[in-house]
Amino acid sequence: ETGVTQSPTHLIKTRGQQVTLRCSSQSGHNTVSWYQQALGQGPQFIFQYYREEENGRGNFPPRFSGLQFPNYSSELNVNALELDDSALYLCASSLEIWTSGASTDTQYFGPGTRLTVL
Amino acid sequence: KQEVTQIPAALSVPEGENLVLNCSFTDSAIYNLQWFRQDPGKGLTSLLLIQSSQREQTSGRLNASLDKSSGRSTLYIAASQPGDSATYLCAVPPGNTGKLIFGQGTTLQVKP
């Protein structure tokens, strides 16, 4: 186990609703990244938070938003849900030092939240 | 734009075989490359991380190599076992960002 937990495990919503997914990082990690994985595809980067600030964003619309808290836990919020938002949502935590200006740490993934939008 | 490709998409082998999974990337300016394992419906488990200055990493029966100049990495699994059945994904961070770009994965089935 990686020490990264996510809740809930499964979630069913209808189009137009809003959802909040939660992630608890591995102890001591200061960075969290969120990914969306559609069935049969590799994960797609949504965004990353480093010390409570957004530190990069993928090609996702603004209705995908996030937060990182002082204890480094994190939330992913999705507004106005669409059918295509149905996917496995993964969070990953890491300890980034950024001394060399590069990310060098392994990312540790949680078990994911399976979101189904009807 | 960095693109990551994994071939083959699926692979079925008898137990005990040695096998190689391939990963290629279009932009050689990477800082590291990571291999993951994913069981059906589950999260990702990190197997190996190779820094750009390294050529290979080993963990048990797994060996991953990295050739930045050719944009390729291979994951070698020795003496495969049914428990190795899973999807294997490779991923690279573009430039000095922390985000990972993943390949589509190779789904491996090891038959007893």
Short mmCIF file of N, CA, C and O in Angstrom, two decimals, chain B residues 8-21 37-40 61 77 79-88 105-112:
data_model
loop_
_atom_site.label_atom_id
_atom_site.label_comp_id
_atom_site.label_asym_id
_atom_site.label_seq_id
_atom_site.Cartn_x
_atom_site.Cartn_y
_atom_site.Cartn_z
N PRO B 8 3.42 -4.09 -27.20
CA PRO B 8 2.07 -4.19 -27.77
C PRO B 8 1.01 -3.70 -26.80
O PRO B 8 1.29 -3.47 -25.63
N ALA B 9 -0.23 -3.60 -27.27
CA ALA B 9 -1.34 -3.20 -26.39
C ALA B 9 -1.72 -4.34 -25.45
O ALA B 9 -2.17 -4.10 -24.33
N ALA B 10 -1.54 -5.56 -25.93
CA ALA B 10 -1.86 -6.73 -25.11
C ALA B 10 -0.88 -7.84 -25.43
O ALA B 10 -0.36 -7.93 -26.54
N LEU B 11 -0.66 -8.68 -24.42
CA LEU B 11 0.33 -9.75 -24.56
C LEU B 11 -0.10 -10.92 -23.69
O LEU B 11 -0.49 -10.72 -22.53
N SER B 12 -0.05 -12.11 -24.26
CA SER B 12 -0.39 -13.31 -23.50
C SER B 12 0.76 -14.29 -23.62
O SER B 12 1.19 -14.61 -24.74
N VAL B 13 1.28 -14.75 -22.49
CA VAL B 13 2.43 -15.64 -22.51
C VAL B 13 2.21 -16.77 -21.52
O VAL B 13 1.44 -16.64 -20.55
N PRO B 14 2.87 -17.91 -21.72
CA PRO B 14 2.79 -19.00 -20.73
C PRO B 14 3.70 -18.68 -19.55
O PRO B 14 4.72 -17.97 -19.68
N GLU B 15 3.33 -19.21 -18.42
CA GLU B 15 4.12 -19.01 -17.20
C GLU B 15 5.57 -19.43 -17.42
O GLU B 15 5.86 -20.42 -18.09
N GLY B 16 6.48 -18.66 -16.85
CA GLY B 16 7.90 -18.97 -16.92
C GLY B 16 8.66 -18.25 -18.01
O GLY B 16 9.90 -18.21 -17.98
N GLU B 17 7.94 -17.67 -18.95
CA GLU B 17 8.63 -16.97 -20.05
C GLU B 17 9.21 -15.65 -19.58
O GLU B 17 8.66 -14.99 -18.70
N ASN B 18 10.32 -15.28 -20.20
CA ASN B 18 10.87 -13.94 -20.03
C ASN B 18 10.22 -13.06 -21.10
O ASN B 18 9.98 -13.50 -22.23
N LEU B 19 9.90 -11.82 -20.75
CA LEU B 19 9.22 -10.97 -21.73
C LEU B 19 9.68 -9.52 -21.61
O LEU B 19 10.23 -9.10 -20.58
N VAL B 20 9.43 -8.78 -22.69
CA VAL B 20 9.84 -7.38 -22.77
C VAL B 20 8.66 -6.53 -23.18
O VAL B 20 7.97 -6.84 -24.16
N LEU B 21 8.42 -5.49 -22.42
CA LEU B 21 7.40 -4.50 -22.76
C LEU B 21 8.11 -3.23 -23.23
O LEU B 21 9.13 -2.85 -22.66
N ARG B 37 2.33 -0.50 -12.49
CA ARG B 37 1.46 -1.66 -12.67
C ARG B 37 0.07 -1.25 -12.20
O ARG B 37 -0.09 -0.57 -11.18
N GLN B 38 -0.95 -1.70 -12.96
CA GLN B 38 -2.33 -1.42 -12.56
C GLN B 38 -3.15 -2.70 -12.68
O GLN B 38 -3.27 -3.28 -13.76
N ASP B 39 -3.72 -3.13 -11.56
CA ASP B 39 -4.65 -4.26 -11.57
C ASP B 39 -6.03 -3.73 -11.93
O ASP B 39 -6.34 -2.56 -11.70
N PRO B 40 -6.90 -4.58 -12.50
CA PRO B 40 -8.21 -4.12 -12.99
C PRO B 40 -8.99 -3.31 -11.97
O PRO B 40 -9.21 -3.77 -10.84
N ARG B 61 12.56 -9.38 -10.14
CA ARG B 61 12.54 -9.94 -11.49
C ARG B 61 12.33 -8.89 -12.57
O ARG B 61 12.22 -9.23 -13.76
N ILE B 77 10.65 -8.52 -17.80
CA ILE B 77 10.13 -9.34 -16.69
C ILE B 77 10.68 -10.75 -16.86
O ILE B 77 10.44 -11.40 -17.89
N ALA B 79 11.09 -14.74 -15.87
CA ALA B 79 10.37 -15.88 -15.29
C ALA B 79 8.95 -15.47 -14.87
O ALA B 79 8.59 -15.52 -13.69
N SER B 80 8.15 -15.07 -15.84
CA SER B 80 6.82 -14.52 -15.56
C SER B 80 5.95 -15.51 -14.79
O SER B 80 6.07 -16.75 -14.93
N GLN B 81 5.06 -14.95 -13.97
CA GLN B 81 4.15 -15.73 -13.12
C GLN B 81 2.73 -15.24 -13.34
O GLN B 81 2.51 -14.08 -13.72
N PRO B 82 1.73 -16.08 -13.08
CA PRO B 82 0.33 -15.63 -13.24
C PRO B 82 0.03 -14.35 -12.45
O PRO B 82 -0.79 -13.53 -12.88
N GLY B 83 0.68 -14.17 -11.31
CA GLY B 83 0.49 -12.96 -10.51
C GLY B 83 1.00 -11.70 -11.17
O GLY B 83 0.71 -10.59 -10.70
N ASP B 84 1.76 -11.85 -12.25
CA ASP B 84 2.24 -10.68 -12.99
C ASP B 84 1.18 -10.13 -13.93
O ASP B 84 1.36 -9.08 -14.53
N SER B 85 0.08 -10.84 -14.08
CA SER B 85 -1.00 -10.41 -14.98
C SER B 85 -1.57 -9.09 -14.50
O SER B 85 -2.05 -8.98 -13.36
N ALA B 86 -1.50 -8.09 -15.35
CA ALA B 86 -1.92 -6.73 -15.01
C ALA B 86 -1.68 -5.85 -16.23
O ALA B 86 -1.17 -6.32 -17.26
N THR B 87 -2.04 -4.57 -16.12
CA THR B 87 -1.68 -3.61 -17.15
C THR B 87 -0.45 -2.84 -16.69
O THR B 87 -0.39 -2.40 -15.53
N TYR B 88 0.51 -2.71 -17.57
CA TYR B 88 1.75 -2.02 -17.26
C TYR B 88 1.80 -0.70 -18.04
O TYR B 88 1.58 -0.68 -19.25
N GLY B 105 -0.67 1.80 -22.12
CA GLY B 105 -0.50 0.59 -21.33
C GLY B 105 -0.42 -0.67 -22.17
O GLY B 105 -0.89 -0.73 -23.30
N THR B 106 0.21 -1.68 -21.61
CA THR B 106 0.24 -3.03 -22.16
C THR B 106 -0.41 -3.95 -21.15
O THR B 106 0.02 -4.02 -20.00
N THR B 107 -1.47 -4.64 -21.60
CA THR B 107 -2.16 -5.58 -20.71
C THR B 107 -1.55 -6.96 -20.87
O THR B 107 -1.57 -7.54 -21.96
N LEU B 108 -0.99 -7.45 -19.80
CA LEU B 108 -0.27 -8.71 -19.80
C LEU B 108 -1.10 -9.80 -19.14
O LEU B 108 -1.64 -9.61 -18.06
N GLN B 109 -1.18 -10.94 -19.81
CA GLN B 109 -1.80 -12.12 -19.22
C GLN B 109 -0.77 -13.25 -19.20
O GLN B 109 -0.22 -13.60 -20.26
N VAL B 110 -0.50 -13.79 -18.04
CA VAL B 110 0.42 -14.90 -17.89
C VAL B 110 -0.41 -16.13 -17.56
O VAL B 110 -1.05 -16.19 -16.50
N LYS B 111 -0.38 -17.11 -18.45
CA LYS B 111 -1.21 -18.30 -18.29
C LYS B 111 -0.47 -19.38 -17.52
O LYS B 111 0.70 -19.65 -17.80
N PRO B 112 -1.15 -20.02 -16.55
CA PRO B 112 -0.49 -21.09 -15.77
C PRO B 112 -0.14 -22.29 -16.65
O PRO B 112 -0.81 -22.55 -17.66
#
